XYZ file of C-alpha atoms in Angstrom:
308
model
C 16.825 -31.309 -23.876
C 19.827 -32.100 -21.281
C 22.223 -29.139 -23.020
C 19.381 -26.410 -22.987
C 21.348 -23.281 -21.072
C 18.441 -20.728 -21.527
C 14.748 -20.724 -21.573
C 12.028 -17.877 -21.949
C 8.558 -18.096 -21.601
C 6.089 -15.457 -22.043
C 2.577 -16.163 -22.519
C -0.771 -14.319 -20.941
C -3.243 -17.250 -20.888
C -5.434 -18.565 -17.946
C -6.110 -21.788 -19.770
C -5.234 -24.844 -18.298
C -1.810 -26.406 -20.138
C -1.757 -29.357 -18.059
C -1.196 -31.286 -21.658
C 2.323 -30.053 -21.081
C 5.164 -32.521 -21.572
C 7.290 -33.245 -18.540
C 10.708 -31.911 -19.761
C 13.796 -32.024 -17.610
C 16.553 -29.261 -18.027
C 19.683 -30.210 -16.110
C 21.946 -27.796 -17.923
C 19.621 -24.867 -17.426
C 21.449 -21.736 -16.026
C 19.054 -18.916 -17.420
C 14.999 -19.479 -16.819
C 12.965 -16.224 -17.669
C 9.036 -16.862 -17.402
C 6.505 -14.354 -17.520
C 2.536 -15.444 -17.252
C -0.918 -15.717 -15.350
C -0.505 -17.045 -12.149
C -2.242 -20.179 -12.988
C -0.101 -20.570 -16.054
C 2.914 -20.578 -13.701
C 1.579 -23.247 -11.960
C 1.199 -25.259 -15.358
C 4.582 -24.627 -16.457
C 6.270 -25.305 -13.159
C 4.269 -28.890 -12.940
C 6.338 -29.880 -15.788
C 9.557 -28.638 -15.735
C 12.444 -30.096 -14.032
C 15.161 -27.501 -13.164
C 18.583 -26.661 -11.148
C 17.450 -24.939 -8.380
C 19.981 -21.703 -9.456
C 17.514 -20.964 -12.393
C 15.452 -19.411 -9.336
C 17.864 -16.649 -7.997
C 17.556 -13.969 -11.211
C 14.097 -12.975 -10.139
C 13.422 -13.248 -14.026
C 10.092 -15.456 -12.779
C 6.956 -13.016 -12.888
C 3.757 -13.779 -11.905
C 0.940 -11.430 -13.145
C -2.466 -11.351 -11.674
C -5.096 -11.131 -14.126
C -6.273 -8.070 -12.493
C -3.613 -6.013 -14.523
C -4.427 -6.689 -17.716
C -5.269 -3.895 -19.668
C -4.877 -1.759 -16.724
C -2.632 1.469 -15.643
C 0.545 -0.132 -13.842
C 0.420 3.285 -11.395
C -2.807 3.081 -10.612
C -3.617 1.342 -7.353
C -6.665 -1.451 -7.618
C -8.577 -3.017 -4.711
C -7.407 -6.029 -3.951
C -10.464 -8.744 -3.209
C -9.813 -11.656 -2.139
C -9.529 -13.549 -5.159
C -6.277 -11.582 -6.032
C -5.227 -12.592 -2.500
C -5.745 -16.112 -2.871
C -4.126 -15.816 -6.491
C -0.930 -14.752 -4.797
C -0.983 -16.975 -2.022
C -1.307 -19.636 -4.443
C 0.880 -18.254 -6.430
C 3.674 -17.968 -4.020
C 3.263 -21.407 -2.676
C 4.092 -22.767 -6.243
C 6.727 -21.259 -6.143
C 8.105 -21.825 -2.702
C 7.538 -25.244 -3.257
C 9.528 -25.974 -6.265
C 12.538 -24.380 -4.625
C 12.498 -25.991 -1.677
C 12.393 -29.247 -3.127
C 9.064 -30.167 -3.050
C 9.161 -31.694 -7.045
C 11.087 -30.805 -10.127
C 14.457 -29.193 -9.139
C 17.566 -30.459 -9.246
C 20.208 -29.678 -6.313
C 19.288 -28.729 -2.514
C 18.208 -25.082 -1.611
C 20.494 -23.936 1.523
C 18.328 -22.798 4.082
C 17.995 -18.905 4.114
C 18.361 -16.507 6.947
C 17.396 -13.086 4.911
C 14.583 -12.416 3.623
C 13.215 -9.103 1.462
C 9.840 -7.882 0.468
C 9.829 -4.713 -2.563
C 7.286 -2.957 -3.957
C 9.817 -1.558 -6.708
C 9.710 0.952 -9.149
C 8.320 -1.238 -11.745
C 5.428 -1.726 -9.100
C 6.389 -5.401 -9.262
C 6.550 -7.242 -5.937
C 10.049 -8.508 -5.584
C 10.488 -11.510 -2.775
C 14.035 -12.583 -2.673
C 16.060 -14.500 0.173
C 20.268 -15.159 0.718
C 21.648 -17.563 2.921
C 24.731 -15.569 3.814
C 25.887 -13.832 0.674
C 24.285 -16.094 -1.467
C 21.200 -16.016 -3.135
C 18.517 -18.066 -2.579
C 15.446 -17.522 -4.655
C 13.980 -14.601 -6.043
C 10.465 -13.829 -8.186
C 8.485 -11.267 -8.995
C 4.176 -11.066 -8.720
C 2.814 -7.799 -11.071
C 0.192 -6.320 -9.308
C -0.381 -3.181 -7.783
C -0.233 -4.351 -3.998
C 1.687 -3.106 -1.018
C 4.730 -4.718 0.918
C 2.930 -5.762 3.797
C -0.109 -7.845 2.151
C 2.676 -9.264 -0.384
C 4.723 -10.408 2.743
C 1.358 -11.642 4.283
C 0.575 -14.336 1.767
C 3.886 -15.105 0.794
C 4.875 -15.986 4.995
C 1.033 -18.072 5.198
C 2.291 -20.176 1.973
C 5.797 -20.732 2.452
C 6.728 -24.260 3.929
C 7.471 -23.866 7.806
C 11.168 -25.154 6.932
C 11.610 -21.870 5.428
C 11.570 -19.591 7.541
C 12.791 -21.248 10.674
C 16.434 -20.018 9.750
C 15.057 -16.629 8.853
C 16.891 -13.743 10.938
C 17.054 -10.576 8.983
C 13.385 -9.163 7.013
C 13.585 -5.960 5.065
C 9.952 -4.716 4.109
C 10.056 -1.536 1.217
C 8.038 0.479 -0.461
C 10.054 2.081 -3.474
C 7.050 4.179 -4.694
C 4.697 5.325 -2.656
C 3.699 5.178 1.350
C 1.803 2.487 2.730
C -0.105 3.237 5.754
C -2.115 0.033 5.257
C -2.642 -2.603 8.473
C -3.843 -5.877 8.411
C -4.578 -8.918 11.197
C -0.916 -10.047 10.036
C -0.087 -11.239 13.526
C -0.188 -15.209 12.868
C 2.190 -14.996 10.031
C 4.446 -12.548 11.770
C 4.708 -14.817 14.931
C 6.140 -17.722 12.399
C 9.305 -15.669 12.564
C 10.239 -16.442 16.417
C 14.100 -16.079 15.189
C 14.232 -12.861 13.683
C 17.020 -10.397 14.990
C 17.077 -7.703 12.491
C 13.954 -5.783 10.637
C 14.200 -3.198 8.202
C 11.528 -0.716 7.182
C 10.999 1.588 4.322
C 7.839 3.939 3.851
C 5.861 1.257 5.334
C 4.802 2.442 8.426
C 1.732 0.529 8.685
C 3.561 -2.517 9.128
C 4.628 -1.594 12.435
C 1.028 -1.055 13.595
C -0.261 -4.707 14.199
C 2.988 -5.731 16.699
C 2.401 -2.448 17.970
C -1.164 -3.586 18.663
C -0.783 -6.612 19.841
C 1.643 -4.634 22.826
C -1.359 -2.617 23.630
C -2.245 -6.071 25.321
C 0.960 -7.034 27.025
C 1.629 -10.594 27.075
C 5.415 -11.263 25.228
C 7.079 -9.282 22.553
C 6.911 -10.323 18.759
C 9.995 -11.174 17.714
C 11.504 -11.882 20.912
C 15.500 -12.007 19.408
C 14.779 -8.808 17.734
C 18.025 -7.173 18.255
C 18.064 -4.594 15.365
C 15.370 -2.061 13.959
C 16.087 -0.189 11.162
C 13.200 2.920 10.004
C 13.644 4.749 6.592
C 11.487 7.018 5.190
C 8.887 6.307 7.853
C 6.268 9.562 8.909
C 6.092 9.577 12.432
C 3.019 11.193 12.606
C -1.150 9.862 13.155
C -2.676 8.606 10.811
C -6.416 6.372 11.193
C -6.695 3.228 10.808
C -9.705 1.052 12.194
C -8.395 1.425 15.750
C -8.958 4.789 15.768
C -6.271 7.893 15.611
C -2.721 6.410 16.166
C 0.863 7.074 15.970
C 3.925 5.589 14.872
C 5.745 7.446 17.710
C 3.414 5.786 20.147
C 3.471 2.179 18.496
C 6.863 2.228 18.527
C 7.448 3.256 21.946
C 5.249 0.609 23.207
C 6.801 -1.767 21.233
C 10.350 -0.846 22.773
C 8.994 0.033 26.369
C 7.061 -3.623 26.443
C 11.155 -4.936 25.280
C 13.121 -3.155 27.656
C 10.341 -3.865 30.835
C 11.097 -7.836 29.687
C 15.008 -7.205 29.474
C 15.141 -7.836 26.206
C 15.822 -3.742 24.947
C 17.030 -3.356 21.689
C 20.829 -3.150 21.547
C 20.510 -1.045 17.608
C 17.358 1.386 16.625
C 18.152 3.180 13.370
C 16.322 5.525 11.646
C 16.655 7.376 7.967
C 14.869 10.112 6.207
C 12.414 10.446 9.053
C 9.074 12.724 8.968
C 7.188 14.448 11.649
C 10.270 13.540 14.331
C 11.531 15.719 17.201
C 14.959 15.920 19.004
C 12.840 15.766 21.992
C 11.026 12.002 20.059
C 14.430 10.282 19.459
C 15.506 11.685 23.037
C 12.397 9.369 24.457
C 13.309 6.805 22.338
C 17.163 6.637 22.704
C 16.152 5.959 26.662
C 14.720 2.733 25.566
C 17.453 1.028 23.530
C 21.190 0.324 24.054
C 22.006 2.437 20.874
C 19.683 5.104 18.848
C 21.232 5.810 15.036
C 19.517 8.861 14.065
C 20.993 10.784 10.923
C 19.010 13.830 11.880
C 17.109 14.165 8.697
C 13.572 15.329 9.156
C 10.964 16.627 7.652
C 8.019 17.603 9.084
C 4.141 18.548 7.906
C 1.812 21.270 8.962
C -0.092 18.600 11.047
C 2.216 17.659 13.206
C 1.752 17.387 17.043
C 4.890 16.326 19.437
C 5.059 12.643 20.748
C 7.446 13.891 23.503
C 4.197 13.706 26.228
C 4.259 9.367 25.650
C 7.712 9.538 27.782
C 5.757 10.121 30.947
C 3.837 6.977 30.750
């Protein structure tokens, strides 16, 4: 079919269609495909496609997990669903960067962003420059920070060495969730720009990891940006801890190596002082603060870290 423009694909099967001809679509400029995980897998194993049918995000991935079940209602995720997605997302990854079936050459990207939308679909997408890379979609209730876990552990190592800007959001709801996500963080040695939103337990395993001094993640880090993040404790399973203390580790361990941030912004923040950003402003070249705060019943001031 060399003059097929537009394909869909919807089907919720996790039988194997390996039987599948091998069909290659050179003229293919709309691909939407919407299945299992495994079924992905099937489909992609057989098609041969310009690699700009992958920058719509109209690929979705659904984990059998959802099936019959409440989009807003958040499921545990055991480690089968993990393994689903990282297997899912190295399909993927794979076929854009060249690995089998795709026509043309991917250009390397240097942005990279992880959503947890609206749609509670978990939206990876990537630009090099202004243009778009890739982008897909997994359907399962999940947070940003386990989504860009398994997607950085399957991607090919020659995609992310160009990566310098990460944006990590959470469009509908807070995630104070933490996991041992150093090792895949530490594959981005080039990053100079990271964006949070409502994802404030991201910033706890860097923050960690400064507890014990050694180097900085993301040593070219030049530009944090903080929306809609609650300043305030919160436990995890290192006990009580703050995102006003990770964060000033994180930017007192910088500045002690010479290496300060030269931009800190932050949005829409929760549970944050004028006395907080004061502490913090002393630690970066520039602070961006749009003085919007709201704060909780619970909250205790961070101010006391400056004397450290």
């Amino acid at each position: 079919m060399p003059l097929l423009e537009s394909l869909e694909i919807a089907l919720f099967t996790a039988a194997a269609i390996s039987d599948l001809p091998q069909v290659a679509l050179p003229s293919l400029r709309h691909f939407y495909l919407e299945n299992l995980t495994n079924g992905c897998k099937d489909i992609f194993n057989h098609l041969t496609v310009p690699i700009a049918a992958f920058r719509s995000g109209s690929v979705r991935g659904i984990n059998r997990h959802m099936i019959n079940h409440h989009p807003h209602q958040v499921i545990e995720n055991p480690p089968e669903s993990m393994l689903l997605l990282r297997q899912y997302c190295e399909t993927v990854l794979h076929k854009v960067t060249g690995d089998h079936g795709v026509i043309g050459i991917m250009q390397s990207p240097n942005t990279l962003a992880v959503t947890v939308d609206h749609t509670w679909d978990v939206l990876f997408e990537a630009w090099a420059d202004e243009t778009k890379v890739f982008a897909f979609r997994y359907v399962y209730s999940l947070d940003a920070g386990n989504a860009l876990d398994r997607m950085l552990s399957a991607a090919p190592r020659q995609l992310l060495t160009a990566l310098r800007s990460l944006t990590i959001s959470n469009e509908v709801r807070d995630d104070d969730s933490c996991s041992d996500w150093l090792l895949s963080l530490s594959e981005l040695a080039g990053l100079e720009t990271l964006h949070l939103k409502r994802c404030r337990g991201i910033i706890q395993p860097p923050a960690y990891h400064l507890y014990h001094p050694t180097t900085a993640l993301f040593p070219k880090l030049r530009t944090l940006s903080l929306t809609d993040i609650a300043f305030g404790t919160r436990s995890t399973r290192f006990g009580q801890t703050g995102v006003f203390a990770d964060i000033y580790c994180m930017l007192d361990l910088r500045k002690r190596e010479g290496s300060p941030l030269a931009l800190l912004k932050i949005r829409n923040a929760r549970d944050l002082t004028a006395g907080d950003a004061a502490c913090l402003c002393t630690l970066v070249d520039e602070l961006e603060w749009d003085r919007k705060v709201s704060m909780s019943t619970s909250y205790s001031d961070f101010a006391e870290y400056c004397q450290w």
